[in-house]
CSV table of C-alpha atoms and ligand atoms in Angstrom, one decimal:
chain,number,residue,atom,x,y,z
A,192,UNK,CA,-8.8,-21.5,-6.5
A,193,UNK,CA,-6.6,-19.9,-9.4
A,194,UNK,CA,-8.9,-17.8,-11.8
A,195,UNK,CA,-6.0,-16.2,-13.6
A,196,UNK,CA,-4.4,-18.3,-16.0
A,197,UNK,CA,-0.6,-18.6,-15.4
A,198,UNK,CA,1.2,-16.0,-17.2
A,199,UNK,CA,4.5,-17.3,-17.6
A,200,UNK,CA,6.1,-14.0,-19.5
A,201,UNK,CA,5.1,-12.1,-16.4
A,202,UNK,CA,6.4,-14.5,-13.9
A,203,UNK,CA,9.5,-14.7,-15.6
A,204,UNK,CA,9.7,-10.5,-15.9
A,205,UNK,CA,9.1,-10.5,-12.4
A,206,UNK,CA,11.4,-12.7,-11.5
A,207,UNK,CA,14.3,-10.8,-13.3
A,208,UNK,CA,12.5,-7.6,-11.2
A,209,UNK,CA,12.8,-9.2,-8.1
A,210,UNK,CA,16.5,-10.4,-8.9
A,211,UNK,CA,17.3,-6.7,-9.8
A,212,UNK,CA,15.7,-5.2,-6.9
A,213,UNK,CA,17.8,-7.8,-4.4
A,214,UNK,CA,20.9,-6.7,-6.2
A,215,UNK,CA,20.5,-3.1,-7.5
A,216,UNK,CA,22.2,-3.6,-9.8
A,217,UNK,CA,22.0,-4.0,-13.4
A,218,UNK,CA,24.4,-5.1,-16.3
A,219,UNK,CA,24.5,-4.8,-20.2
A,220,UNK,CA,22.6,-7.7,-21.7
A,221,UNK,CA,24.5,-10.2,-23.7
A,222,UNK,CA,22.0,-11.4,-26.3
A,223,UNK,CA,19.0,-10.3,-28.1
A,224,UNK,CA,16.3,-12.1,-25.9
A,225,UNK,CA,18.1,-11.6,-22.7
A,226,UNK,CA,17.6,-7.7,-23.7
A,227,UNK,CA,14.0,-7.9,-24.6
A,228,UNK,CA,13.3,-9.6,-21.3
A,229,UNK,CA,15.4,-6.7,-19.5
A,230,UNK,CA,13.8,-4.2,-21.0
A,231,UNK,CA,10.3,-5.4,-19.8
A,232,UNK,CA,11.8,-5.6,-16.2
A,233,UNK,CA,13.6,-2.1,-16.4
A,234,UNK,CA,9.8,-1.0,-17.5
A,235,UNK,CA,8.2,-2.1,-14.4
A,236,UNK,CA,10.7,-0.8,-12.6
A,237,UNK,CA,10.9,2.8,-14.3
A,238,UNK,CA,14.6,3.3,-14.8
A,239,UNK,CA,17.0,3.3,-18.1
A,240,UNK,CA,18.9,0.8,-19.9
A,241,UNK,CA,22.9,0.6,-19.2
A,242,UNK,CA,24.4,1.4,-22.2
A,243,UNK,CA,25.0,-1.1,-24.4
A,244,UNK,CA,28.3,-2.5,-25.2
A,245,UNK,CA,29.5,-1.0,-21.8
A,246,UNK,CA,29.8,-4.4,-19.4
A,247,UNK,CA,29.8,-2.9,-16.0
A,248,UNK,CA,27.4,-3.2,-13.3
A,249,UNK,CA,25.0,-0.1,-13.1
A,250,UNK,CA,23.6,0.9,-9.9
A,251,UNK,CA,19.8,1.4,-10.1
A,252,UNK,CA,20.3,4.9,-8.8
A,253,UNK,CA,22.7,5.6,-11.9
A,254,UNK,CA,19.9,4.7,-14.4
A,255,UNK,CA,17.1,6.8,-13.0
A,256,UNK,CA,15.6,5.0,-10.6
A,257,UNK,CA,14.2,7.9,-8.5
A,258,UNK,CA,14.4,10.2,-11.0
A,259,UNK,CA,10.2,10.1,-11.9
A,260,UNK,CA,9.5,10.7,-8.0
A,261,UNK,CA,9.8,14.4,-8.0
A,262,UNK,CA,7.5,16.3,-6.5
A,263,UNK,CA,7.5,20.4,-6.8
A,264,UNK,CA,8.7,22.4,-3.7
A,265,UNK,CA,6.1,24.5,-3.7
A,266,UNK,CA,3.5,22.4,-5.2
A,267,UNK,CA,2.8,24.9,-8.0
A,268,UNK,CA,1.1,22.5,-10.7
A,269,UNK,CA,0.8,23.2,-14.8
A,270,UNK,CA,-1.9,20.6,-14.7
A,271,UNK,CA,-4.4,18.3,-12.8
A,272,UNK,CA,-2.7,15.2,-14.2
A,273,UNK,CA,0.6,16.7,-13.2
A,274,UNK,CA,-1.3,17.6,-9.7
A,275,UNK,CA,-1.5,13.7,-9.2
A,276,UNK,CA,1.5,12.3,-10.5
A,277,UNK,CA,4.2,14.8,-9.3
A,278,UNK,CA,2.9,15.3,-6.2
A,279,UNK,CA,3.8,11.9,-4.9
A,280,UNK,CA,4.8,10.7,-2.2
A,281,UNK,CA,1.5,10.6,-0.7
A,282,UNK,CA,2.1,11.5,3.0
A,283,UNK,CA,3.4,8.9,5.5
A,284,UNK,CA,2.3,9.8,9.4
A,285,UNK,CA,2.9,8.6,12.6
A,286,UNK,CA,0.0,7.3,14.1
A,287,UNK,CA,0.7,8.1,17.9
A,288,UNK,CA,-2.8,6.4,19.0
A,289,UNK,CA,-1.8,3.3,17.6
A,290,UNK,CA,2.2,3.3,18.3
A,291,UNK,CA,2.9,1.6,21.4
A,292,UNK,CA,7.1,2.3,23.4
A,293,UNK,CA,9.2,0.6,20.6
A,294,UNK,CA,6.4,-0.5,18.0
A,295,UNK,CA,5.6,2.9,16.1
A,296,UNK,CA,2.9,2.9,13.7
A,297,UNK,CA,2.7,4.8,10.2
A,298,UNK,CA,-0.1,5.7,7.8
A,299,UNK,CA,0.5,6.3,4.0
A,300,UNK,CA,-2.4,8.3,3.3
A,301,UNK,CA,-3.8,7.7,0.0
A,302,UNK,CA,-7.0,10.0,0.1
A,303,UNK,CA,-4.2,12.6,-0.7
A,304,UNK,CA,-4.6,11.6,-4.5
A,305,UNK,CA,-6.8,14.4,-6.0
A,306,UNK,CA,-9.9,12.4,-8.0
A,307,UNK,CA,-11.1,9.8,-6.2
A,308,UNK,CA,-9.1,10.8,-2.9
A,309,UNK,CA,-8.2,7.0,-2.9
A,310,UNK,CA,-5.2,4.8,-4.3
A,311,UNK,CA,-7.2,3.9,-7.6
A,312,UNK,CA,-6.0,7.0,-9.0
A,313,UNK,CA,-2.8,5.6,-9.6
A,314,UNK,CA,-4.1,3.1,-11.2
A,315,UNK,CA,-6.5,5.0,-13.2
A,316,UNK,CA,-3.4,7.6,-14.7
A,317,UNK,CA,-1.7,4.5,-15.5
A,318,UNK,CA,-3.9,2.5,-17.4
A,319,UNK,CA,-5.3,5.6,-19.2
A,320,UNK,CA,-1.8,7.2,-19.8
A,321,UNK,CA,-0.3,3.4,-21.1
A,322,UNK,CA,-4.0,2.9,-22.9
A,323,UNK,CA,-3.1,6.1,-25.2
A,324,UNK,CA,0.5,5.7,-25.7
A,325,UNK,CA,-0.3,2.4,-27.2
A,326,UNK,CA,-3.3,4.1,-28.9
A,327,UNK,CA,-2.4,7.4,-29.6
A,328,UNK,CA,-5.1,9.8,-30.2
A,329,UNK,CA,-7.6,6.6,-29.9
A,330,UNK,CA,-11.6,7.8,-29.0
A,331,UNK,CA,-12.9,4.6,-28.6
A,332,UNK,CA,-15.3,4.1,-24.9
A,333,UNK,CA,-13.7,2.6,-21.8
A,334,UNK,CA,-15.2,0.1,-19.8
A,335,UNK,CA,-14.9,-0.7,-16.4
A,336,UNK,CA,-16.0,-2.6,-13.3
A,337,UNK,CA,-15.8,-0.8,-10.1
A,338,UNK,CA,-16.5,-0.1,-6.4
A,339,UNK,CA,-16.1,3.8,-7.2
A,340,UNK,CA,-12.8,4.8,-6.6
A,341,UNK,CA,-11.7,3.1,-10.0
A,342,UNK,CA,-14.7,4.8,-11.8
A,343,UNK,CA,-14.0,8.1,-10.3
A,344,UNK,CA,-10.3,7.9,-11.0
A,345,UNK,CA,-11.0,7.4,-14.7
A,346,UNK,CA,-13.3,9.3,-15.1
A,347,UNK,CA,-10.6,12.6,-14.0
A,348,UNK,CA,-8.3,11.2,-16.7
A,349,UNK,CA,-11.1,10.8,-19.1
A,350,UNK,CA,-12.4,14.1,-18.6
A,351,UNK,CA,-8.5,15.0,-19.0
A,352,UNK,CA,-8.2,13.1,-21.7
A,353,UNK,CA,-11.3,14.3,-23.3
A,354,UNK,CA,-12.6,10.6,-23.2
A,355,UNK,CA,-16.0,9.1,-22.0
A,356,UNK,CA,-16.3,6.2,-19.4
A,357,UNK,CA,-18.8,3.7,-19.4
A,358,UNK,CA,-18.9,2.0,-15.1
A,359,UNK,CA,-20.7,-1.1,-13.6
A,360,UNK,CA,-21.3,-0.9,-10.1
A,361,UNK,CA,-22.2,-3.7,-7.9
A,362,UNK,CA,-25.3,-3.8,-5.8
A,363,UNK,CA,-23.6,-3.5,-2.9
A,364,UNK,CA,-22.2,0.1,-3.4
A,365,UNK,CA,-23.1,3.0,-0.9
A,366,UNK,CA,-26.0,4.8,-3.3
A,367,UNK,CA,-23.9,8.1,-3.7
A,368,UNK,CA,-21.7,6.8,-5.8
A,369,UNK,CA,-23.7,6.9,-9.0
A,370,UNK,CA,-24.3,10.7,-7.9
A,371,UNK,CA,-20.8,11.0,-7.8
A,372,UNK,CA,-19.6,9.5,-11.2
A,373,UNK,CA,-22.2,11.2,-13.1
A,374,UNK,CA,-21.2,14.6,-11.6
A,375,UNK,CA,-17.9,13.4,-13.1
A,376,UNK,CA,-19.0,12.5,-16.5
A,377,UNK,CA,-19.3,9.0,-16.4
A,378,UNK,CA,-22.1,6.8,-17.7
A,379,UNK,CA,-23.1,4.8,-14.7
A,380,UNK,CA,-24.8,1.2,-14.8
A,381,UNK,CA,-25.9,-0.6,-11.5
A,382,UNK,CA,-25.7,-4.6,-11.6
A,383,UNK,CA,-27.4,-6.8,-8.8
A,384,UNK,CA,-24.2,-8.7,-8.0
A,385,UNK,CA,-20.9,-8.3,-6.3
A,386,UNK,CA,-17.8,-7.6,-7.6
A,387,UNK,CA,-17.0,-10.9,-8.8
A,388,UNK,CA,-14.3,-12.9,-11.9
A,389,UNK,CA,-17.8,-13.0,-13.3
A,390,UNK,CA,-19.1,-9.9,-13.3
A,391,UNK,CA,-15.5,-8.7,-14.7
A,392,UNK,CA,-15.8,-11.7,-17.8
A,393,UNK,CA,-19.7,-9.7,-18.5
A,394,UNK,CA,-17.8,-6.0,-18.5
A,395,UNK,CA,-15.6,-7.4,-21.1
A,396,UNK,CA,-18.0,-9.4,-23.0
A,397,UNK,CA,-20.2,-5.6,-23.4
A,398,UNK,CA,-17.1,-3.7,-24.1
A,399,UNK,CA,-16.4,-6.4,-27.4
A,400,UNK,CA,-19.5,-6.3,-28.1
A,401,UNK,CA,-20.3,-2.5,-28.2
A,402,UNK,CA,-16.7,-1.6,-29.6
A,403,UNK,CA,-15.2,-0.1,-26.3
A,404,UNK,CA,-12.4,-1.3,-24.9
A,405,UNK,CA,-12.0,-2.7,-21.5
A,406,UNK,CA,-9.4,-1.4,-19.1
A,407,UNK,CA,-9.5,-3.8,-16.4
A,408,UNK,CA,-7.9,-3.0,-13.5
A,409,UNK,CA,-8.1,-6.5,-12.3
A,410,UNK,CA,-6.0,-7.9,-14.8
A,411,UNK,CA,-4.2,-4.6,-16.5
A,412,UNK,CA,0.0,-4.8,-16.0
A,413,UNK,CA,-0.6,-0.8,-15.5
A,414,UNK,CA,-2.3,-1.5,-12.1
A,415,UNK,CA,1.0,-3.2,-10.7
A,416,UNK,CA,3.5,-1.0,-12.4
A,417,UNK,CA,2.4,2.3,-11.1
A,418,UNK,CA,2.7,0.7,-7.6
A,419,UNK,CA,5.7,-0.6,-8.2
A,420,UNK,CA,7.1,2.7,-9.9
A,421,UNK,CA,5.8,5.3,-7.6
A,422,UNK,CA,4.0,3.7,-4.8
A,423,UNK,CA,6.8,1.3,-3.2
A,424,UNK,CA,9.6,3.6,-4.4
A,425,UNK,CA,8.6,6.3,-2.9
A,426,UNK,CA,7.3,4.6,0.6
A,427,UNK,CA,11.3,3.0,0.5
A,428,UNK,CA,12.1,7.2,-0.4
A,429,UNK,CA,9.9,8.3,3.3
A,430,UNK,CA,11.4,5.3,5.1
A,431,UNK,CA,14.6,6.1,4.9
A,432,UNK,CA,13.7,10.0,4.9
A,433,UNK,CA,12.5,9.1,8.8
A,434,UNK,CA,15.5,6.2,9.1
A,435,UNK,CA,12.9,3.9,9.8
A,436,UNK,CA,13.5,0.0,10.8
A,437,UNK,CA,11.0,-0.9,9.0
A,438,UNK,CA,9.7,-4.2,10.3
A,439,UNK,CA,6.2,-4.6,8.3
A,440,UNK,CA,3.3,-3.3,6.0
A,441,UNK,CA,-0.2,-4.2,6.2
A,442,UNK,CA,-2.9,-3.0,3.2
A,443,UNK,CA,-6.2,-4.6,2.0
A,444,UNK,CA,-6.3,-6.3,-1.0
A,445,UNK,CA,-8.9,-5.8,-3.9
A,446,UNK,CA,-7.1,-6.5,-7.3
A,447,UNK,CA,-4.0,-7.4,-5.6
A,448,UNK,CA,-2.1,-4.8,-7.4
A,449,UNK,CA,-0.6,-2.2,-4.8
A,450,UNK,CA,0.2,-5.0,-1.7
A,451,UNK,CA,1.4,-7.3,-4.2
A,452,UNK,CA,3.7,-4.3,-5.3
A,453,UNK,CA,4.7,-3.4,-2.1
A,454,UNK,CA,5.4,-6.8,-1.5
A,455,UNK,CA,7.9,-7.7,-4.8
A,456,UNK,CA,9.6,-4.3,-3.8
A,457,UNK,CA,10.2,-4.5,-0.1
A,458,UNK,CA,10.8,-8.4,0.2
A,459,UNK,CA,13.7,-8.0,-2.7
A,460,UNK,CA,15.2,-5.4,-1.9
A,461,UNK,CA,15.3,-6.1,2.1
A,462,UNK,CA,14.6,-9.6,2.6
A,463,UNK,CA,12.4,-11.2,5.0
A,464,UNK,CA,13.1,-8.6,7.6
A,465,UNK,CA,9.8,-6.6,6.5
A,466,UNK,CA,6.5,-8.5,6.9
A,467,UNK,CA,3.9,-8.3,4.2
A,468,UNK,CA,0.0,-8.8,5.5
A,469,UNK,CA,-2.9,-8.6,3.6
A,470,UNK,CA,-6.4,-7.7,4.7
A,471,UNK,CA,-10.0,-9.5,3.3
A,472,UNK,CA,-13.2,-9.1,4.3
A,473,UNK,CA,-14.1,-12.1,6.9
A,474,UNK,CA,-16.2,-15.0,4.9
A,475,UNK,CA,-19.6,-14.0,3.3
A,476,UNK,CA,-19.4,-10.0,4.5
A,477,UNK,CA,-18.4,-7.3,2.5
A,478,UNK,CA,-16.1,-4.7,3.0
A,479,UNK,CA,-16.0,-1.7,-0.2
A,480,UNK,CA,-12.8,-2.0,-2.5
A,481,UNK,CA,-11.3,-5.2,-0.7
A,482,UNK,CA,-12.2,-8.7,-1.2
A,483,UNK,CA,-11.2,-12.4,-0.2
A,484,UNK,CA,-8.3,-13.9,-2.0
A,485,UNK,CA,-10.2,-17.1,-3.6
A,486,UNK,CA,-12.3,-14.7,-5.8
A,487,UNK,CA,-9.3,-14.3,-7.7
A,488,UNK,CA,-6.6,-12.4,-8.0
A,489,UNK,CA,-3.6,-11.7,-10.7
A,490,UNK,CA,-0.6,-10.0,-9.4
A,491,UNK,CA,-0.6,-12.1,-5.8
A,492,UNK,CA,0.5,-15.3,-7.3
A,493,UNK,CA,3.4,-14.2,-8.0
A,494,UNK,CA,4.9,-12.6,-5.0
A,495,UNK,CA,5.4,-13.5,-1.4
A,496,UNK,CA,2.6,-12.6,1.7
A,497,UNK,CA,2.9,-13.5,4.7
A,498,UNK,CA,-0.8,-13.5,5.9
A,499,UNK,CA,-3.9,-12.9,5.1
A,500,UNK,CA,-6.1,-11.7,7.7
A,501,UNK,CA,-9.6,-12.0,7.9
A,502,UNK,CA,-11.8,-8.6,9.0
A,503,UNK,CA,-15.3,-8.5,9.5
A,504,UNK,CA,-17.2,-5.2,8.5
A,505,UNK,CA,-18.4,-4.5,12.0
A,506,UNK,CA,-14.7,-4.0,13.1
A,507,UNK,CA,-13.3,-2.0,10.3
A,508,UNK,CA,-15.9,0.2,11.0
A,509,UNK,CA,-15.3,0.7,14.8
A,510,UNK,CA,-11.4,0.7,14.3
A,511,UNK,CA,-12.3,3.6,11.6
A,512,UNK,CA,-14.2,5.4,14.2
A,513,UNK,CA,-11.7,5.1,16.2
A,514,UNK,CA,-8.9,6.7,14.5
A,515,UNK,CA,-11.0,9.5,13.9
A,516,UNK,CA,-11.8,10.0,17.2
A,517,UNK,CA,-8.0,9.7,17.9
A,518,UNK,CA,-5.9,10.6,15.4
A,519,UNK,CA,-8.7,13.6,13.3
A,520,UNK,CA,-8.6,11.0,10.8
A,521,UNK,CA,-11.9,10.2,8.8
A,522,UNK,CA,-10.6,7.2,6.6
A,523,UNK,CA,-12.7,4.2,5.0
A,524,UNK,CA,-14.0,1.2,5.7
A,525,UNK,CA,-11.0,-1.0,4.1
A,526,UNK,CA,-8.3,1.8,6.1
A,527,UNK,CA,-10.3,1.3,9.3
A,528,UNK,CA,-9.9,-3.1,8.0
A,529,UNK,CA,-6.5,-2.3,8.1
A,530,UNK,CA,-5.7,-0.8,11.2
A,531,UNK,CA,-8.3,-4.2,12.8
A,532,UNK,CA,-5.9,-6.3,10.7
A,533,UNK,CA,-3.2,-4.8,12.7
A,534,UNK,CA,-4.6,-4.9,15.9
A,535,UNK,CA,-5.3,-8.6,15.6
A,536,UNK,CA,-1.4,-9.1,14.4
A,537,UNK,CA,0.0,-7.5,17.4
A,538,UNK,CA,-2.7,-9.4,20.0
A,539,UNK,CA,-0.9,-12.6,18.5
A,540,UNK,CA,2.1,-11.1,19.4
A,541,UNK,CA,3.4,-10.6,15.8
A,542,UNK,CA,4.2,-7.1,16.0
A,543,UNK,CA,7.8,-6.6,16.9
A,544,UNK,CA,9.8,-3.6,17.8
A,545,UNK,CA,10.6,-1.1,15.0
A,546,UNK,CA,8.1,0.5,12.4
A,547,UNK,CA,5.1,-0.8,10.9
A,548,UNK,CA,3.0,0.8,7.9
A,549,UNK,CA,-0.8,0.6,7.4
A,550,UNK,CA,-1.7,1.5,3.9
A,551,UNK,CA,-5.1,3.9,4.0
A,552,UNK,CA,-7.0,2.9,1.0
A,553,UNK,CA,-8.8,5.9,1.1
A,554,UNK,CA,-11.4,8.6,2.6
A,555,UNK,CA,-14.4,8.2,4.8
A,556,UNK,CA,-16.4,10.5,3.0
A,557,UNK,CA,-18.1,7.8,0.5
A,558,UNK,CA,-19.1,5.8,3.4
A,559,UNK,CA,-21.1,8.0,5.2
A,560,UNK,CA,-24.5,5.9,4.3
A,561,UNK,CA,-22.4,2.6,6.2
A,562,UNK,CA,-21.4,4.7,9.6
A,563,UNK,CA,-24.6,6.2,9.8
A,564,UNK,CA,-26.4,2.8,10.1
A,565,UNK,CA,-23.7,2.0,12.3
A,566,UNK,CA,-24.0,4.9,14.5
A,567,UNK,CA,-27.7,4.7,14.6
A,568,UNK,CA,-27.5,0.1,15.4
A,569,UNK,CA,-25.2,1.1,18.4
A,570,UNK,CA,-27.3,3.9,19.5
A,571,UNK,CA,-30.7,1.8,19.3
A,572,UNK,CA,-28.9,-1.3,21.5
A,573,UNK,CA,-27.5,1.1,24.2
A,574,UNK,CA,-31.0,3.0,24.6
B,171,PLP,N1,-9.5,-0.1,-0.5
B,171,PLP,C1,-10.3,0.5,-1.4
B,171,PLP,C2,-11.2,1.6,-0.8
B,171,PLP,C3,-10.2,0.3,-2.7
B,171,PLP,O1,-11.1,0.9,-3.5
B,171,PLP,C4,-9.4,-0.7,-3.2
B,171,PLP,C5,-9.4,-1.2,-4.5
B,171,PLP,O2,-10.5,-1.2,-5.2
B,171,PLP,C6,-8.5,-1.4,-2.3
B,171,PLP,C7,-8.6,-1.0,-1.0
B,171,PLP,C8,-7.6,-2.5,-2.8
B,171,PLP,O3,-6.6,-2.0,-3.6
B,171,PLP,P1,-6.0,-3.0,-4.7
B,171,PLP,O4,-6.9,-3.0,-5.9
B,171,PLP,O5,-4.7,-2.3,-5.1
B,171,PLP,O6,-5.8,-4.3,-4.2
């Protein structure tokens, strides 16, 4: 089922993105439209224009490519928005509990992001930060639908921003969370549902209605950008840091908007050599943050995956478990999906020699009410 429209702008930016990335290269533009499209691929892609006039091929590296990936030696920060954004990369670790002779396994650790402690504050930075540049000094509310990490993200960047935030939960969200956001400044709203196209269409309805304006993470170009800008440049800066082979990438998949990323990046730029999976929750169960594919998503039509695999809570929760009581690692429910997604790939005998990443969502800390009736199920059936 396709619940977002075709954008055919954005399919034909991403296309010139994708040709870019497979080339890395980039030439002068000849005529007026050709440079307006250019321009809107050089933006998702965070590097300058050639000069005009001059015809030669650029090399992305030439125009700035890695240029806004530049973390502080020392990590002294002027700033708690600088404190997210320059200190990517978030850290990429070998997982020796789950790397087996040839096949060795990374994590990319995204509970190293300072708000949430989750991969939303990318997100959140960037739709603020492109929110106000096209809106400078605006004051207006924001609205927005989320599982938590979202909310908590903006909220940060509101308090930064000296904003307010208006969030909708769904029912199904661990009871902290309200805790949590309000702490943070937000103005918290439960709704009985889950986090559905429909429930998204009533956010933006209220926000019309009551003058705010509607961020969106679902269907906000921002979302995709920053992951295309920071979060696959820089796991493509670590691989070859560690002279990986890097044979595939696994992450869940909620909006869509960092495995679709990872997936436009890596696929152009090294062909089908590196395997893109996704991770949903297993039919009619939920899993926080992630969710299956026919509820709709934006940015996953237009790039290529390879799988989608199917996770049901029960396992995400024992594989999160597990790594904890491997690697010291206390990660969430959709990280702990991930690493079950991976286990079932390589049981099919899908995982090959060479280096696989698992994308950790984020931190087990805001599931604490979901392990603990976890803990206390198995306990009761082994007494
Ligand atoms: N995992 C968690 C914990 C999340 O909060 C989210 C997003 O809400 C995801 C995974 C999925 O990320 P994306 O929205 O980039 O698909």
């Amino acid at each position: 089922m396709q619940l977002f429209k075709r954008d055919e702008r954005l399919e034909l930016v991403l296309g010139l993105v994708a040709e870019i990335l497979k080339k890395g290269v980039v030439r002068c533009p000849s005529t007026p439209s050709e440079e307006e499209l250019l321009l809107e691929a050089l933006d998702f892609l965070g590097c300058r224009c050639p000069p005009c006039g001059d015809k030669r091929e650029y090399a992305l590296e030439e125009l700035g490519f890695f240029e806004e990936i530049s973390p502080p030696r020392f990590r002294v920060f002027q700033s708690t928005e600088e404190l997210l954004y320059r200190n990517w990369p978030t850290p990429l670790v070998r997982l020796a509990s789950l790397s087996s002779g040839s096949q060795r396994v990374w994590a990319k650790l995204e509970f190293f992001n300072p708000f949430s402690m989750s991969v939303k504050d990318r997100i959140g930075w960037s739709m603020v930060s492109d929110f106000l540049a096209r809106n400078p000094g605006a004051r207006v509310l924001l609205y927005e639908a989320t599982s938590t990490n979202t909310g908590m993200a903006l909220a940060a960047m509101a308090a930064i921003k000296g904003l307010k935030v208006k969030l909708y939960l769904p029912a199904t969200i661990q009871r902290a969370s309200d805790t949590i956001l309000r702490v943070m400044g937000a103005e918290v709203h439960r709704v009985p549902k889950t986090l559905t196209v429909e429930f998204v269409g009533e956010v933006d309805e209220l926000a019309r209605r009551e003058g705010g304006y509607h961020l969106n993470q679902f269907e906000n170009n921002a979302n995709f950008k920053v992951h295309l800008r920071y979060t696959a440049k820089e796991l493509d800066l670590q691989v070859r840091e560690a002279s990986l082979s890097l044979r595939g990438i696994v992450g869940g998949i909620g909006t869509s908007g960092h495995l679709s990323a990872l997936s436009l990046y890596f696929k152009s730029r090294y062909g089908k050599s590196v395997r893109v999976y996704g991770v949903q929750p297993a039919p009619g169960t939920v899993i926080p943050g992630i969710r299956r594919v026919e509820s709709g998503m934006k940015w996953l039509h237009y790039v290529e995956v390879d799988r989608v695999v199917d996770v049901h809570p029960d396992e995400a929760i024992k594989h999160a478990i597990r790594v904890a009581r491997s690697e010291g690692l206390f990660i969430g429910l959709s990280s702990g999906a991930v690493v079950a997604a991976f286990e079932k790939l390589r049981a099919e005998g899908l995982v090959e020699e060479g280096d696989y990443v698992l994308v950790f969502p984020d931190h087990g800390f805001k599931y604490v009410e979901q392990f603990s009736a976890f803990l206390e199920r198995e306990e009761s059936q082994h007494k």
